Each structure stands twice: as C-alpha cells, then as structure tokens.
JSON list of C-alpha atoms in Angstrom, two decimals:
[
{"chain": "A", "resi": 1, "resn": "MET", "atom": "CA", "xyz": [65.84, 80.66, 86.34]},
{"chain": "A", "resi": 2, "resn": "GLY", "atom": "CA", "xyz": [66.97, 83.50, 88.54]},
{"chain": "A", "resi": 3, "resn": "HIS", "atom": "CA", "xyz": [70.45, 84.52, 89.01]},
{"chain": "A", "resi": 4, "resn": "ARG", "atom": "CA", "xyz": [72.00, 83.66, 92.26]},
{"chain": "A", "resi": 5, "resn": "GLN", "atom": "CA", "xyz": [73.18, 86.57, 94.21]},
{"chain": "A", "resi": 6, "resn": "ARG", "atom": "CA", "xyz": [76.62, 86.46, 95.64]},
{"chain": "A", "resi": 7, "resn": "ARG", "atom": "CA", "xyz": [76.54, 86.60, 99.43]},
{"chain": "A", "resi": 8, "resn": "ARG", "atom": "CA", "xyz": [77.78, 89.81, 100.89]},
{"chain": "A", "resi": 9, "resn": "ARG", "atom": "CA", "xyz": [80.52, 89.87, 103.31]},
{"chain": "A", "resi": 10, "resn": "GLY", "atom": "CA", "xyz": [82.26, 92.27, 105.58]},
{"chain": "A", "resi": 11, "resn": "PRO", "atom": "CA", "xyz": [85.99, 93.20, 104.96]},
{"chain": "A", "resi": 12, "resn": "GLY", "atom": "CA", "xyz": [88.24, 90.29, 104.80]},
{"chain": "A", "resi": 13, "resn": "GLY", "atom": "CA", "xyz": [92.05, 89.74, 105.03]},
{"chain": "A", "resi": 14, "resn": "PRO", "atom": "CA", "xyz": [94.53, 88.62, 107.74]},
{"chain": "A", "resi": 15, "resn": "SER", "atom": "CA", "xyz": [94.27, 89.66, 111.32]},
{"chain": "A", "resi": 16, "resn": "GLN", "atom": "CA", "xyz": [98.03, 90.57, 111.43]},
{"chain": "A", "resi": 17, "resn": "ILE", "atom": "CA", "xyz": [100.82, 91.04, 108.85]},
{"chain": "A", "resi": 18, "resn": "THR", "atom": "CA", "xyz": [104.26, 92.47, 108.85]},
{"chain": "A", "resi": 19, "resn": "ALA", "atom": "CA", "xyz": [104.53, 95.32, 106.64]},
{"chain": "A", "resi": 20, "resn": "THR", "atom": "CA", "xyz": [107.78, 96.68, 105.13]},
{"chain": "A", "resi": 21, "resn": "LEU", "atom": "CA", "xyz": [108.38, 99.59, 102.90]},
{"chain": "A", "resi": 22, "resn": "SER", "atom": "CA", "xyz": [111.69, 100.81, 101.29]},
{"chain": "A", "resi": 23, "resn": "ILE", "atom": "CA", "xyz": [111.96, 104.63, 101.18]},
{"chain": "A", "resi": 24, "resn": "PRO", "atom": "CA", "xyz": [114.11, 105.77, 98.32]},
{"chain": "A", "resi": 25, "resn": "PHE", "atom": "CA", "xyz": [117.66, 107.27, 99.35]},
{"chain": "A", "resi": 26, "resn": "VAL", "atom": "CA", "xyz": [116.41, 107.15, 103.12]},
{"chain": "A", "resi": 27, "resn": "GLY", "atom": "CA", "xyz": [116.00, 103.61, 104.31]},
{"chain": "A", "resi": 28, "resn": "GLU", "atom": "CA", "xyz": [113.07, 101.31, 105.29]},
{"chain": "A", "resi": 29, "resn": "ILE", "atom": "CA", "xyz": [110.29, 101.15, 107.69]},
{"chain": "A", "resi": 30, "resn": "SER", "atom": "CA", "xyz": [108.59, 97.90, 109.00]},
{"chain": "A", "resi": 31, "resn": "GLY", "atom": "CA", "xyz": [106.23, 96.90, 111.71]},
{"chain": "A", "resi": 32, "resn": "THR", "atom": "CA", "xyz": [103.42, 94.63, 112.56]},
{"chain": "A", "resi": 33, "resn": "TRP", "atom": "CA", "xyz": [99.90, 95.71, 111.17]},
{"chain": "A", "resi": 34, "resn": "GLN", "atom": "CA", "xyz": [96.92, 94.50, 112.86]},
{"chain": "A", "resi": 35, "resn": "PRO", "atom": "CA", "xyz": [94.28, 96.18, 110.63]},
{"chain": "A", "resi": 36, "resn": "ALA", "atom": "CA", "xyz": [90.72, 97.20, 111.80]},
{"chain": "A", "resi": 37, "resn": "ASP", "atom": "CA", "xyz": [87.72, 96.76, 109.52]},
{"chain": "A", "resi": 38, "resn": "ALA", "atom": "CA", "xyz": [88.01, 100.44, 108.55]},
{"chain": "A", "resi": 39, "resn": "GLU", "atom": "CA", "xyz": [91.75, 99.94, 107.63]},
{"chain": "A", "resi": 40, "resn": "ARG", "atom": "CA", "xyz": [90.99, 97.07, 105.37]},
{"chain": "A", "resi": 41, "resn": "SER", "atom": "CA", "xyz": [88.33, 99.30, 103.57]},
{"chain": "A", "resi": 42, "resn": "ALA", "atom": "CA", "xyz": [90.84, 102.13, 103.19]},
{"chain": "A", "resi": 43, "resn": "ALA", "atom": "CA", "xyz": [93.47, 99.66, 102.07]},
{"chain": "A", "resi": 44, "resn": "TRP", "atom": "CA", "xyz": [90.99, 98.39, 99.25]},
{"chain": "A", "resi": 45, "resn": "GLU", "atom": "CA", "xyz": [90.33, 102.01, 98.12]},
{"chain": "A", "resi": 46, "resn": "LEU", "atom": "CA", "xyz": [93.93, 102.93, 98.13]},
{"chain": "A", "resi": 47, "resn": "TYR", "atom": "CA", "xyz": [95.01, 99.74, 96.48]},
{"chain": "A", "resi": 48, "resn": "LEU", "atom": "CA", "xyz": [92.38, 100.39, 93.60]},
{"chain": "A", "resi": 49, "resn": "GLU", "atom": "CA", "xyz": [93.86, 103.89, 92.95]},
{"chain": "A", "resi": 50, "resn": "LEU", "atom": "CA", "xyz": [97.38, 102.43, 92.79]},
{"chain": "A", "resi": 51, "resn": "VAL", "atom": "CA", "xyz": [96.59, 99.68, 90.39]},
{"chain": "A", "resi": 52, "resn": "THR", "atom": "CA", "xyz": [94.39, 101.83, 87.87]},
{"chain": "A", "resi": 53, "resn": "ARG", "atom": "CA", "xyz": [97.11, 104.61, 87.57]},
{"chain": "A", "resi": 54, "resn": "VAL", "atom": "CA", "xyz": [100.53, 104.75, 85.79]},
{"chain": "A", "resi": 55, "resn": "SER", "atom": "CA", "xyz": [101.95, 104.86, 89.31]},
{"chain": "A", "resi": 56, "resn": "VAL", "atom": "CA", "xyz": [102.88, 101.23, 89.64]},
{"chain": "A", "resi": 57, "resn": "GLU", "atom": "CA", "xyz": [103.95, 100.56, 85.84]},
{"chain": "A", "resi": 58, "resn": "ASP", "atom": "CA", "xyz": [107.65, 100.79, 84.94]},
{"chain": "A", "resi": 59, "resn": "LEU", "atom": "CA", "xyz": [108.52, 103.35, 82.08]},
{"chain": "A", "resi": 60, "resn": "HIS", "atom": "CA", "xyz": [111.18, 102.07, 79.82]},
{"chain": "A", "resi": 61, "resn": "PRO", "atom": "CA", "xyz": [113.38, 104.80, 78.31]},
{"chain": "A", "resi": 62, "resn": "ASP", "atom": "CA", "xyz": [111.66, 104.65, 74.93]},
{"chain": "A", "resi": 63, "resn": "GLU", "atom": "CA", "xyz": [108.12, 104.78, 76.11]},
{"chain": "A", "resi": 64, "resn": "GLY", "atom": "CA", "xyz": [105.77, 106.50, 78.48]},
{"chain": "A", "resi": 65, "resn": "PHE", "atom": "CA", "xyz": [105.36, 110.40, 79.16]},
{"chain": "A", "resi": 66, "resn": "LEU", "atom": "CA", "xyz": [106.97, 111.94, 82.10]},
{"chain": "A", "resi": 67, "resn": "ARG", "atom": "CA", "xyz": [104.54, 114.58, 82.54]},
{"chain": "A", "resi": 68, "resn": "GLU", "atom": "CA", "xyz": [101.76, 112.11, 82.61]},
{"chain": "A", "resi": 69, "resn": "ALA", "atom": "CA", "xyz": [103.64, 110.15, 85.38]},
{"chain": "A", "resi": 70, "resn": "LEU", "atom": "CA", "xyz": [104.12, 113.15, 87.57]},
{"chain": "A", "resi": 71, "resn": "THR", "atom": "CA", "xyz": [100.43, 114.26, 87.11]},
{"chain": "A", "resi": 72, "resn": "SER", "atom": "CA", "xyz": [99.26, 110.89, 88.09]},
{"chain": "A", "resi": 73, "resn": "LEU", "atom": "CA", "xyz": [101.43, 110.98, 91.14]},
{"chain": "A", "resi": 74, "resn": "TYR", "atom": "CA", "xyz": [100.18, 114.49, 92.00]},
{"chain": "A", "resi": 75, "resn": "THR", "atom": "CA", "xyz": [96.61, 113.45, 91.87]},
{"chain": "A", "resi": 76, "resn": "PHE", "atom": "CA", "xyz": [97.34, 110.29, 93.87]},
{"chain": "A", "resi": 77, "resn": "PHE", "atom": "CA", "xyz": [98.72, 112.63, 96.61]},
{"chain": "A", "resi": 78, "resn": "GLY", "atom": "CA", "xyz": [95.26, 114.36, 96.81]},
{"chain": "A", "resi": 79, "resn": "THR", "atom": "CA", "xyz": [93.34, 111.13, 96.65]},
{"chain": "A", "resi": 80, "resn": "THR", "atom": "CA", "xyz": [95.20, 109.57, 99.44]},
{"chain": "A", "resi": 81, "resn": "ARG", "atom": "CA", "xyz": [94.50, 112.62, 101.79]},
{"chain": "A", "resi": 82, "resn": "GLU", "atom": "CA", "xyz": [90.94, 112.29, 100.75]},
{"chain": "A", "resi": 83, "resn": "ILE", "atom": "CA", "xyz": [90.97, 108.62, 101.85]},
{"chain": "A", "resi": 84, "resn": "LEU", "atom": "CA", "xyz": [92.54, 109.47, 105.24]},
{"chain": "A", "resi": 85, "resn": "ARG", "atom": "CA", "xyz": [89.93, 112.21, 105.91]},
{"chain": "A", "resi": 86, "resn": "ARG", "atom": "CA", "xyz": [87.08, 109.96, 105.10]},
{"chain": "A", "resi": 87, "resn": "TYR", "atom": "CA", "xyz": [87.98, 107.14, 107.38]},
{"chain": "A", "resi": 88, "resn": "GLY", "atom": "CA", "xyz": [89.34, 109.36, 110.02]},
{"chain": "A", "resi": 89, "resn": "PRO", "atom": "CA", "xyz": [91.08, 108.38, 113.30]},
{"chain": "A", "resi": 90, "resn": "ASP", "atom": "CA", "xyz": [90.01, 104.73, 112.92]},
{"chain": "A", "resi": 91, "resn": "VAL", "atom": "CA", "xyz": [92.80, 104.31, 110.31]},
{"chain": "A", "resi": 92, "resn": "ALA", "atom": "CA", "xyz": [95.66, 105.80, 112.61]},
{"chain": "A", "resi": 93, "resn": "PRO", "atom": "CA", "xyz": [95.08, 104.53, 116.14]},
{"chain": "A", "resi": 94, "resn": "PRO", "atom": "CA", "xyz": [97.70, 104.97, 118.76]},
{"chain": "A", "resi": 95, "resn": "LEU", "atom": "CA", "xyz": [100.29, 102.19, 118.38]},
{"chain": "A", "resi": 96, "resn": "ALA", "atom": "CA", "xyz": [102.86, 100.16, 120.31]},
{"chain": "A", "resi": 97, "resn": "PRO", "atom": "CA", "xyz": [106.35, 100.45, 119.33]},
{"chain": "A", "resi": 98, "resn": "GLY", "atom": "CA", "xyz": [107.14, 98.22, 116.24]},
{"chain": "A", "resi": 99, "resn": "HIS", "atom": "CA", "xyz": [103.43, 98.44, 115.03]},
{"chain": "A", "resi": 100, "resn": "VAL", "atom": "CA", "xyz": [102.18, 100.44, 111.99]},
{"chain": "A", "resi": 101, "resn": "SER", "atom": "CA", "xyz": [98.91, 101.36, 110.58]},
{"chain": "A", "resi": 102, "resn": "PHE", "atom": "CA", "xyz": [97.19, 102.60, 107.27]},
{"chain": "A", "resi": 103, "resn": "GLY", "atom": "CA", "xyz": [97.61, 106.06, 108.55]},
{"chain": "A", "resi": 104, "resn": "VAL", "atom": "CA", "xyz": [101.41, 105.51, 109.21]},
{"chain": "A", "resi": 105, "resn": "LEU", "atom": "CA", "xyz": [102.15, 103.89, 105.90]},
{"chain": "A", "resi": 106, "resn": "ALA", "atom": "CA", "xyz": [100.00, 106.28, 103.77]},
{"chain": "A", "resi": 107, "resn": "VAL", "atom": "CA", "xyz": [101.50, 109.43, 105.35]},
{"chain": "A", "resi": 108, "resn": "THR", "atom": "CA", "xyz": [105.02, 108.09, 105.32]},
{"chain": "A", "resi": 109, "resn": "VAL", "atom": "CA", "xyz": [104.68, 107.56, 101.53]},
{"chain": "A", "resi": 110, "resn": "LEU", "atom": "CA", "xyz": [103.06, 111.01, 101.06]},
{"chain": "A", "resi": 111, "resn": "ASN", "atom": "CA", "xyz": [105.54, 112.91, 102.98]},
{"chain": "A", "resi": 112, "resn": "ARG", "atom": "CA", "xyz": [108.73, 110.87, 102.68]},
{"chain": "A", "resi": 113, "resn": "VAL", "atom": "CA", "xyz": [108.40, 109.77, 99.17]},
{"chain": "A", "resi": 114, "resn": "LEU", "atom": "CA", "xyz": [106.09, 111.73, 97.01]},
{"chain": "A", "resi": 115, "resn": "ARG", "atom": "CA", "xyz": [106.25, 115.19, 98.49]},
{"chain": "A", "resi": 116, "resn": "PRO", "atom": "CA", "xyz": [110.14, 115.56, 98.20]},
{"chain": "A", "resi": 117, "resn": "PHE", "atom": "CA", "xyz": [110.04, 113.79, 94.67]},
{"chain": "A", "resi": 118, "resn": "LEU", "atom": "CA", "xyz": [107.36, 116.00, 93.25]},
{"chain": "A", "resi": 119, "resn": "ALA", "atom": "CA", "xyz": [108.75, 119.34, 94.94]},
{"chain": "A", "resi": 120, "resn": "SER", "atom": "CA", "xyz": [112.02, 118.56, 93.27]},
{"chain": "A", "resi": 121, "resn": "TRP", "atom": "CA", "xyz": [110.98, 117.49, 89.72]},
{"chain": "A", "resi": 122, "resn": "HIS", "atom": "CA", "xyz": [107.68, 119.14, 88.88]},
{"chain": "A", "resi": 123, "resn": "PRO", "atom": "CA", "xyz": [108.95, 122.83, 88.93]},
{"chain": "A", "resi": 124, "resn": "ARG", "atom": "CA", "xyz": [112.27, 121.54, 86.89]},
{"chain": "A", "resi": 125, "resn": "LEU", "atom": "CA", "xyz": [110.12, 119.76, 84.21]},
{"chain": "A", "resi": 126, "resn": "ALA", "atom": "CA", "xyz": [107.77, 122.59, 83.95]},
{"chain": "A", "resi": 127, "resn": "ALA", "atom": "CA", "xyz": [110.43, 125.28, 83.34]},
{"chain": "A", "resi": 128, "resn": "TYR", "atom": "CA", "xyz": [111.90, 122.82, 80.53]},
{"chain": "A", "resi": 129, "resn": "GLU", "atom": "CA", "xyz": [108.48, 122.39, 79.05]},
{"chain": "A", "resi": 130, "resn": "SER", "atom": "CA", "xyz": [107.96, 126.16, 78.93]},
{"chain": "A", "resi": 131, "resn": "GLY", "atom": "CA", "xyz": [110.72, 126.41, 76.26]},
{"chain": "A", "resi": 132, "resn": "ARG", "atom": "CA", "xyz": [109.16, 123.97, 73.87]},
{"chain": "A", "resi": 133, "resn": "PRO", "atom": "CA", "xyz": [108.91, 125.68, 70.43]},
{"chain": "A", "resi": 134, "resn": "GLU", "atom": "CA", "xyz": [105.44, 126.03, 68.88]},
{"chain": "A", "resi": 135, "resn": "GLY", "atom": "CA", "xyz": [104.81, 122.89, 66.76]},
{"chain": "A", "resi": 136, "resn": "ARG", "atom": "CA", "xyz": [107.54, 120.61, 68.49]},
{"chain": "A", "resi": 137, "resn": "ASP", "atom": "CA", "xyz": [106.02, 117.25, 69.48]},
{"chain": "A", "resi": 138, "resn": "PRO", "atom": "CA", "xyz": [105.94, 117.49, 73.27]},
{"chain": "A", "resi": 139, "resn": "VAL", "atom": "CA", "xyz": [106.90, 113.66, 73.69]},
{"chain": "A", "resi": 140, "resn": "ALA", "atom": "CA", "xyz": [110.02, 114.13, 71.51]},
{"chain": "A", "resi": 141, "resn": "TRP", "atom": "CA", "xyz": [110.82, 117.48, 73.34]},
{"chain": "A", "resi": 142, "resn": "GLU", "atom": "CA", "xyz": [110.59, 115.79, 76.82]},
{"chain": "A", "resi": 143, "resn": "ARG", "atom": "CA", "xyz": [112.74, 112.87, 75.73]},
{"chain": "A", "resi": 144, "resn": "ALA", "atom": "CA", "xyz": [115.60, 115.38, 74.50]},
{"chain": "A", "resi": 145, "resn": "TRP", "atom": "CA", "xyz": [115.62, 116.73, 77.98]},
{"chain": "A", "resi": 146, "resn": "ASP", "atom": "CA", "xyz": [119.13, 116.12, 79.57]},
{"chain": "A", "resi": 147, "resn": "HIS", "atom": "CA", "xyz": [117.66, 115.37, 82.91]},
{"chain": "A", "resi": 148, "resn": "ALA", "atom": "CA", "xyz": [115.08, 112.88, 81.71]},
{"chain": "A", "resi": 149, "resn": "PRO", "atom": "CA", "xyz": [117.15, 109.70, 82.39]},
{"chain": "A", "resi": 150, "resn": "GLN", "atom": "CA", "xyz": [117.73, 110.98, 85.95]},
{"chain": "A", "resi": 151, "resn": "LEU", "atom": "CA", "xyz": [113.97, 111.83, 86.46]},
{"chain": "A", "resi": 152, "resn": "ARG", "atom": "CA", "xyz": [113.14, 108.21, 85.10]},
{"chain": "A", "resi": 153, "resn": "ALA", "atom": "CA", "xyz": [115.78, 106.63, 87.45]},
{"chain": "A", "resi": 154, "resn": "GLN", "atom": "CA", "xyz": [114.09, 108.44, 90.43]},
{"chain": "A", "resi": 155, "resn": "LEU", "atom": "CA", "xyz": [110.63, 107.53, 89.29]},
{"chain": "A", "resi": 156, "resn": "THR", "atom": "CA", "xyz": [111.68, 103.94, 89.08]},
{"chain": "A", "resi": 157, "resn": "GLU", "atom": "CA", "xyz": [112.55, 104.10, 92.84]},
{"chain": "A", "resi": 158, "resn": "VAL", "atom": "CA", "xyz": [109.29, 105.58, 93.62]},
{"chain": "A", "resi": 159, "resn": "ARG", "atom": "CA", "xyz": [107.42, 103.17, 91.83]},
{"chain": "A", "resi": 160, "resn": "ARG", "atom": "CA", "xyz": [109.09, 100.46, 93.74]},
{"chain": "A", "resi": 161, "resn": "THR", "atom": "CA", "xyz": [107.85, 101.84, 97.01]},
{"chain": "A", "resi": 162, "resn": "LEU", "atom": "CA", "xyz": [104.29, 102.45, 95.62]},
{"chain": "A", "resi": 163, "resn": "SER", "atom": "CA", "xyz": [104.29, 98.70, 94.15]},
{"chain": "A", "resi": 164, "resn": "SER", "atom": "CA", "xyz": [105.47, 97.47, 97.66]},
{"chain": "A", "resi": 165, "resn": "LEU", "atom": "CA", "xyz": [102.56, 99.56, 99.25]},
{"chain": "A", "resi": 166, "resn": "ALA", "atom": "CA", "xyz": [100.06, 98.25, 96.75]},
{"chain": "A", "resi": 167, "resn": "ARG", "atom": "CA", "xyz": [101.17, 94.61, 97.65]},
{"chain": "A", "resi": 168, "resn": "THR", "atom": "CA", "xyz": [100.65, 95.23, 101.37]},
{"chain": "A", "resi": 169, "resn": "LEU", "atom": "CA", "xyz": [97.41, 96.76, 100.81]},
{"chain": "A", "resi": 170, "resn": "GLN", "atom": "CA", "xyz": [96.29, 93.82, 98.68]},
{"chain": "A", "resi": 171, "resn": "GLN", "atom": "CA", "xyz": [97.16, 91.48, 101.53]},
{"chain": "A", "resi": 172, "resn": "VAL", "atom": "CA", "xyz": [95.35, 93.67, 104.14]},
{"chain": "A", "resi": 173, "resn": "ALA", "atom": "CA", "xyz": [92.33, 94.07, 101.97]},
{"chain": "A", "resi": 174, "resn": "GLY", "atom": "CA", "xyz": [92.06, 90.25, 101.26]},
{"chain": "A", "resi": 175, "resn": "VAL", "atom": "CA", "xyz": [91.66, 90.71, 97.54]},
{"chain": "A", "resi": 176, "resn": "SER", "atom": "CA", "xyz": [93.14, 89.11, 94.33]},
{"chain": "A", "resi": 177, "resn": "ASP", "atom": "CA", "xyz": [96.17, 90.39, 92.54]},
{"chain": "A", "resi": 178, "resn": "LEU", "atom": "CA", "xyz": [95.21, 93.26, 90.10]},
{"chain": "A", "resi": 179, "resn": "ILE", "atom": "CA", "xyz": [98.64, 94.26, 89.16]},
{"chain": "A", "resi": 180, "resn": "ASP", "atom": "CA", "xyz": [100.12, 91.41, 87.39]},
{"chain": "A", "resi": 181, "resn": "LEU", "atom": "CA", "xyz": [97.25, 90.47, 85.40]},
{"chain": "A", "resi": 182, "resn": "PRO", "atom": "CA", "xyz": [97.70, 88.06, 82.35]},
{"chain": "A", "resi": 183, "resn": "ALA", "atom": "CA", "xyz": [97.70, 89.87, 79.28]},
{"chain": "A", "resi": 184, "resn": "PRO", "atom": "CA", "xyz": [94.62, 88.90, 77.02]},
{"chain": "A", "resi": 185, "resn": "ARG", "atom": "CA", "xyz": [95.60, 86.96, 73.84]},
{"chain": "A", "resi": 186, "resn": "SER", "atom": "CA", "xyz": [93.77, 88.00, 70.64]},
{"chain": "A", "resi": 187, "resn": "PRO", "atom": "CA", "xyz": [94.00, 86.57, 67.16]},
{"chain": "A", "resi": 188, "resn": "GLY", "atom": "CA", "xyz": [94.90, 90.05, 65.95]},
{"chain": "A", "resi": 189, "resn": "LEU", "atom": "CA", "xyz": [97.88, 90.51, 68.25]},
{"chain": "A", "resi": 190, "resn": "GLY", "atom": "CA", "xyz": [101.25, 89.28, 67.68]},
{"chain": "A", "resi": 191, "resn": "ALA", "atom": "CA", "xyz": [101.83, 85.98, 69.47]},
{"chain": "A", "resi": 192, "resn": "ASP", "atom": "CA", "xyz": [104.97, 86.89, 71.46]},
{"chain": "A", "resi": 193, "resn": "ARG", "atom": "CA", "xyz": [104.44, 90.24, 72.87]},
{"chain": "A", "resi": 194, "resn": "GLY", "atom": "CA", "xyz": [101.11, 91.38, 71.98]},
{"chain": "A", "resi": 195, "resn": "THR", "atom": "CA", "xyz": [102.19, 93.82, 69.32]},
{"chain": "A", "resi": 196, "resn": "PRO", "atom": "CA", "xyz": [99.48, 95.39, 67.06]},
{"chain": "A", "resi": 197, "resn": "PRO", "atom": "CA", "xyz": [99.39, 94.50, 63.48]},
{"chain": "A", "resi": 198, "resn": "ARG", "atom": "CA", "xyz": [101.37, 96.99, 61.29]},
{"chain": "A", "resi": 199, "resn": "ARG", "atom": "CA", "xyz": [98.37, 98.55, 59.79]},
{"chain": "A", "resi": 200, "resn": "PHE", "atom": "CA", "xyz": [97.23, 99.77, 63.18]},
{"chain": "A", "resi": 201, "resn": "GLU", "atom": "CA", "xyz": [100.73, 101.13, 64.36]},
{"chain": "A", "resi": 202, "resn": "ARG", "atom": "CA", "xyz": [100.26, 104.42, 62.68]},
{"chain": "A", "resi": 203, "resn": "THR", "atom": "CA", "xyz": [96.92, 105.06, 64.10]},
{"chain": "A", "resi": 204, "resn": "LEU", "atom": "CA", "xyz": [98.03, 104.12, 67.49]},
{"chain": "A", "resi": 205, "resn": "THR", "atom": "CA", "xyz": [101.05, 106.40, 67.37]},
{"chain": "A", "resi": 206, "resn": "ALA", "atom": "CA", "xyz": [98.87, 109.30, 66.09]},
{"chain": "A", "resi": 207, "resn": "ARG", "atom": "CA", "xyz": [96.43, 108.88, 68.96]},
{"chain": "A", "resi": 208, "resn": "SER", "atom": "CA", "xyz": [99.19, 108.55, 71.57]},
{"chain": "A", "resi": 209, "resn": "ARG", "atom": "CA", "xyz": [100.61, 111.86, 70.50]},
{"chain": "A", "resi": 210, "resn": "GLU", "atom": "CA", "xyz": [97.02, 113.58, 70.65]},
{"chain": "A", "resi": 211, "resn": "THR", "atom": "CA", "xyz": [96.70, 112.43, 74.15]},
{"chain": "A", "resi": 212, "resn": "ALA", "atom": "CA", "xyz": [100.11, 113.87, 74.92]},
{"chain": "A", "resi": 213, "resn": "LEU", "atom": "CA", "xyz": [99.20, 117.08, 73.32]},
{"chain": "A", "resi": 214, "resn": "ARG", "atom": "CA", "xyz": [95.94, 117.43, 75.35]},
{"chain": "A", "resi": 215, "resn": "ALA", "atom": "CA", "xyz": [98.00, 116.64, 78.69]},
{"chain": "A", "resi": 216, "resn": "ALA", "atom": "CA", "xyz": [100.65, 119.25, 78.03]}
]
C-alpha cells in the first residue's frame, strides 16, 4: 500500500498580528504586522535559525560557554542579513504609522540589540582570552573572569528579545512551537531532571571540554 503524500500548502499564518519587542536598556517597539507571503517564508527561516542556536537558551551561572554564545550571535547577524537580501524589498514594504514588517523587526534587532552588544563584549572577551595560560582549561578560565557575571546578565536581556522575536515569527509563519519542546524521557536518564547516569558523567564532561577547546 503506497504512502499518502501530505498535501503541499502555501505559507500559512494570520493575516494580521500585533508585534512587540523589548529592546534592552532602550525601550520597546510595537506595531501592527500584516505579513505578505514573502514575509511568512522569511519568518520561518529566521525562526528556524533562532530555535536551533544557543541564542534563545538561558545560560545559568555554572553552565554554558560565553564564547560559544557570542559566536552564535555573531553568525546569526550574518544569517539575518542574508535572509533580508534573499527576499528583498517584499519583506520591507513602505508602511503606515503604527505598522511593522519583517524588515523593520529584523533590522531593529540587528542594529539596536546585537550590534551594540557584540561591539562592546566581543573585544573585551577576546582580550581576556588572549591572556589564558597555556594548558589552562578555557571554560574554567572564562568563568574566572571578573566581568563574566555582567556579560551573562546582558546576554540574558538579549536572549529575552530574541525569544520574543522568535515567538512573533512563529505566529506569523503559522508553525508549531519548536522552542519549548518536551524533553524526551529515557529509561537510562534520571526521572526528575534528565540527568545522565554517573558512569556517563565523566565522558560527557570530557567531551564538553574538547568542544570548548576546539571553539577557542
């Protein structure tokens, strides 16, 4: 018996939404968005970029790698510009007052959120990293940095904006939630928080450090 093919459909999503973004330390922009089909397609592509990066995942003080987070945001900057170029003027049409578009939201996030954040923190972190003694674990060295808590705090603010953008893009693209996916339950994992069995902890820690060393 042959498999039934899913029927193809054009871009879905609502004909109009109210979009709101909080800009860290600046304020808020909001407006009515009446997306064209090109904007819905661009929204899906940018949404996918956001949910598959560390950009929307919170970093707790004792986990994560700040360099990896900054690198992810830097490459997201370039990817967003590429999406804007590919879809062209259709995602940034002339607008009446009180309205926004994919182009307005994307460029606002790039120029008002990511650009100043990366311009401030990338060179400061790079300068600190350059002083790491040979053989010193890069993760431990990074967490010993006096400015690490401040960077993490500002990174949290940036992530809140990106999460808000992702939710808006999800709504416009008319797709399911790919951010808060339920964690899979496995017989080999802890029942409460998905912690690996103790016999695997040492292996996972070693692999994490190897990944960090390659990224440094």
